[in-house]
Structure formats: C-alpha cells, structure tokens
PDB file of C-alpha atoms in Angstrom:
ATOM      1  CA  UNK A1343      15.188 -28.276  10.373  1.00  0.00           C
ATOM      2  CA  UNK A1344      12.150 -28.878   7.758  1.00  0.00           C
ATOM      3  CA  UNK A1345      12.963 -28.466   4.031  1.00  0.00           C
ATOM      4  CA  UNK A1346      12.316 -25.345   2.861  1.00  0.00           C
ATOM      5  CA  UNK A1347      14.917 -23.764   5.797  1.00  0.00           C
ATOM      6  CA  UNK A1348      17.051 -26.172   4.430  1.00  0.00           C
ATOM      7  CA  UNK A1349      17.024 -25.874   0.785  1.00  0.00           C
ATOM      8  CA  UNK A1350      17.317 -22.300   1.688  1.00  0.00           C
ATOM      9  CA  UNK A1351      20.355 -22.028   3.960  1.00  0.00           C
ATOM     10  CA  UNK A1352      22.352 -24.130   1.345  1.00  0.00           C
ATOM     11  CA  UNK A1353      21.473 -22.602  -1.929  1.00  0.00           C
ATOM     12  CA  UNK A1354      21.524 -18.682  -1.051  1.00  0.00           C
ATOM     13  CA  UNK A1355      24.289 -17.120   0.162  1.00  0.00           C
ATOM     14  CA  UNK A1356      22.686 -14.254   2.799  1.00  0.00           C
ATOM     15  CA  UNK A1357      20.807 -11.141   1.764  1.00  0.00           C
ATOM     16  CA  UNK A1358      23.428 -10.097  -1.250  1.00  0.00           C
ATOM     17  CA  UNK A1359      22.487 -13.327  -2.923  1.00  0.00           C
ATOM     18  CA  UNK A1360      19.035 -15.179  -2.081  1.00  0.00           C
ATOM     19  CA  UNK A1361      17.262 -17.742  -3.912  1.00  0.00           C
ATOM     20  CA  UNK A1362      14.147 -16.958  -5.975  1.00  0.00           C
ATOM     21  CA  UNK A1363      10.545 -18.308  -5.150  1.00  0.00           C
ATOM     22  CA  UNK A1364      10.636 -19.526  -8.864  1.00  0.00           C
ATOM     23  CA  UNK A1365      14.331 -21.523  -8.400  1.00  0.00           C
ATOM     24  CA  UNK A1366      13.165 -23.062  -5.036  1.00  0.00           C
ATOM     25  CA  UNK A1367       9.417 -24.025  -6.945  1.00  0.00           C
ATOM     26  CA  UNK A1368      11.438 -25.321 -10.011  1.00  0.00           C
ATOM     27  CA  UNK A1369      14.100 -27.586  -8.149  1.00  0.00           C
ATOM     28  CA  UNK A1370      11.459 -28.801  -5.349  1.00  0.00           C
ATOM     29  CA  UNK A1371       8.706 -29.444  -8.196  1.00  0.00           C
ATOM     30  CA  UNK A1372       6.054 -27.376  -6.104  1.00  0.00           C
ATOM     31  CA  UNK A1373       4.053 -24.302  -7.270  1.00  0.00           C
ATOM     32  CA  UNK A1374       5.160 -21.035  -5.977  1.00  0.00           C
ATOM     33  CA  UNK A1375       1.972 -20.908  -3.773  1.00  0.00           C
ATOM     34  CA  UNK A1376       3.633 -23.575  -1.768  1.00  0.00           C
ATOM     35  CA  UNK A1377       6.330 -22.153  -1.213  1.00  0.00           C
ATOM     36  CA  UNK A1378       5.549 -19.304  -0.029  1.00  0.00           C
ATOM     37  CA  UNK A1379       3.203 -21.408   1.980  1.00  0.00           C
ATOM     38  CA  UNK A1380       6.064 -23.427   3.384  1.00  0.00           C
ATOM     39  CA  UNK A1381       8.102 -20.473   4.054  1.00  0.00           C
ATOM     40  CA  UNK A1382       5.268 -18.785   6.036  1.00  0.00           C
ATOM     41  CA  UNK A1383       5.069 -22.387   7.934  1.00  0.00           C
ATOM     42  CA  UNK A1384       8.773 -22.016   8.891  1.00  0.00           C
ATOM     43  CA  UNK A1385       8.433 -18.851   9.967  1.00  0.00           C
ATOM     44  CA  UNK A1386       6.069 -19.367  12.141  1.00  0.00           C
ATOM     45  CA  UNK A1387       8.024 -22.044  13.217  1.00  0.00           C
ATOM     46  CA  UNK A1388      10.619 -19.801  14.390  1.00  0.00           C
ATOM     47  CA  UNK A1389      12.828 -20.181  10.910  1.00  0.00           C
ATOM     48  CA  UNK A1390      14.837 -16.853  10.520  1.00  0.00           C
ATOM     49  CA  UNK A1391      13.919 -16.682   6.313  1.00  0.00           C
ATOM     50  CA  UNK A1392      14.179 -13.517   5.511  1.00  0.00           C
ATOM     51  CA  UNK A1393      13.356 -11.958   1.697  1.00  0.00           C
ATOM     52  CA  UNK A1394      13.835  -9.010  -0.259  1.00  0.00           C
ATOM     53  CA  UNK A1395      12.965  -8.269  -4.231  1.00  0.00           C
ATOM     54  CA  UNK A1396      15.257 -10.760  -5.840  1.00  0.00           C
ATOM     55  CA  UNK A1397      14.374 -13.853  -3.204  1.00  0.00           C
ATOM     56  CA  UNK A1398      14.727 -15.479   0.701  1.00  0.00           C
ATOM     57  CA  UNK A1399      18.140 -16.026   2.550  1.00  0.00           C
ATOM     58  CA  UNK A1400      18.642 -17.065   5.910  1.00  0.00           C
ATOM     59  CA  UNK A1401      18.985 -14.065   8.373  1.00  0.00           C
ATOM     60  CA  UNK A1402      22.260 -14.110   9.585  1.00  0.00           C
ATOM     61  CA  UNK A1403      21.864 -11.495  11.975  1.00  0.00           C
ATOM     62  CA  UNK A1404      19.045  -9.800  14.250  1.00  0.00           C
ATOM     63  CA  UNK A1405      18.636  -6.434  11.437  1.00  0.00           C
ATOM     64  CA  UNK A1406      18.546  -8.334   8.879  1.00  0.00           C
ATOM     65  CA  UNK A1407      15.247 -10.453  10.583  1.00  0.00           C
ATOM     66  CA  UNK A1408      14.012  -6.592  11.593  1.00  0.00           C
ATOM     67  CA  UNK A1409      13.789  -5.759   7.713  1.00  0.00           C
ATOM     68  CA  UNK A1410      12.192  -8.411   6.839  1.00  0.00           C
ATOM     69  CA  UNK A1411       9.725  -7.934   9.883  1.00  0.00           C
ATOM     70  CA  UNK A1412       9.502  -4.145   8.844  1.00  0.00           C
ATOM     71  CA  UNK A1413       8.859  -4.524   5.113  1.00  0.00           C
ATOM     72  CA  UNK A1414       5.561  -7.625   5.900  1.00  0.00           C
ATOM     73  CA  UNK A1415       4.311  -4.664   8.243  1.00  0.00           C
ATOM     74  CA  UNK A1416       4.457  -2.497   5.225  1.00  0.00           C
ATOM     75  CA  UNK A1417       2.331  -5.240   3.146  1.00  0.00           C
ATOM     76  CA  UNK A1418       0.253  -5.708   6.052  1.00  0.00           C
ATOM     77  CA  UNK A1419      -0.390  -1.630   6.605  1.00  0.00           C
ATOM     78  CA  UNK A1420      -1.174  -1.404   2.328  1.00  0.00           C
ATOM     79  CA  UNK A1421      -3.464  -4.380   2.791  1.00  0.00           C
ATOM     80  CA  UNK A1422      -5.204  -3.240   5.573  1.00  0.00           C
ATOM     81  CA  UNK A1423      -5.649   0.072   3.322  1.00  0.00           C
ATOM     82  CA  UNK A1424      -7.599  -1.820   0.926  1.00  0.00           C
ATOM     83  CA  UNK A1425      -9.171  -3.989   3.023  1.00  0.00           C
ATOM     84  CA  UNK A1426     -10.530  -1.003   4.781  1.00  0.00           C
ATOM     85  CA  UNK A1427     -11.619   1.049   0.914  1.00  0.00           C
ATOM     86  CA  UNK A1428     -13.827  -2.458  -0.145  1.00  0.00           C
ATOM     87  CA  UNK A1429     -15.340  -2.045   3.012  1.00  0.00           C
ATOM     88  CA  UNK A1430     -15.989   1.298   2.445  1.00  0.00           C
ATOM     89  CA  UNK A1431     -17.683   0.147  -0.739  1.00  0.00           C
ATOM     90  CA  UNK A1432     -19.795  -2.607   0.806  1.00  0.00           C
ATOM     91  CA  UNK A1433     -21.755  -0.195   3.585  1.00  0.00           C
ATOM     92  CA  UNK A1434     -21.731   2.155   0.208  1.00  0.00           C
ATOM     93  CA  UNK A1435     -20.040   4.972   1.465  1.00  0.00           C
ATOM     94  CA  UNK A1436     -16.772   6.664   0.105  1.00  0.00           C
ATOM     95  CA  UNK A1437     -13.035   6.130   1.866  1.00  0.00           C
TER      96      UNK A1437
END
C-alpha cells in the first residue's frame, strides 16, 4: 500500500469524516499539488480514495467509489465545456 492510501485509511474515518488536502499537505510536509498528485497516482493504481467537499476517505463500499467516479465525470463534462468555448475563441468564432 503506498503512502498516501495509507495516511488516508488511518486518519479519516469513511465519507462522514475525511481528511482535508490541507491536513494530509501539512502533516506529510508536501504542497497540496502533490497530493492531489499522489492521490491521482493511487488511483490509478487501483486505490479506492474517494473525496467529497470537506476531503478523501477510503471507499468502503462499491457506491461510495460510484460517487466519487460520478462527481470527476462532472469536472471532466464542465472542463470539457470550457475547453471546447477557448477553442471556440481560437478559430474566432462564438460557442
């Protein structure tokens, strides 16, 4: 299990109480980009981190991995909104 599953699983306590970006950056002396860099990393890895609003928790159950999986496809969806209105800009035409 690589660190950031691990600092993870034992200082949140499941979805009703995760562990903020900024706690984990704080106690592991890393900036918050690496976190969320080493949390992607684990993920891909086939780590079950989940987050919401207040921070990441450990899925400890199937829906709670499907949330998780449901609101990144929601970033990705906005981001691909955006991504689609600068092109817009750069041929010069209107979205």
């Amino acid at each position: 299990m690589d660190l950031i599953t691990r600092y993870i699983q034992e200082h949140s306590n499941g979805r009703s109480h995760p562990i903020s970006g900024s706690s984990i950056s704080s106690a592991l002396g890393i900036s918050g980009i690496k976190v969320r860099e080493m949390v992607n990393t684990a993920r891909c890895n086939g780590s079950p981190i989940c987050s919401n609003g207040c921070g990441y928790y450990i899925a400890q159950d199937k829906e709670e991995v499907q949330r998780t999986m449901d609101s990144m496809r929601g970033r990705i969806a906005a981001m691909t909104k955006a991504l689609n209105g600068l092109e817009s800009y750069m041929r010069g035409t209107s979205a």
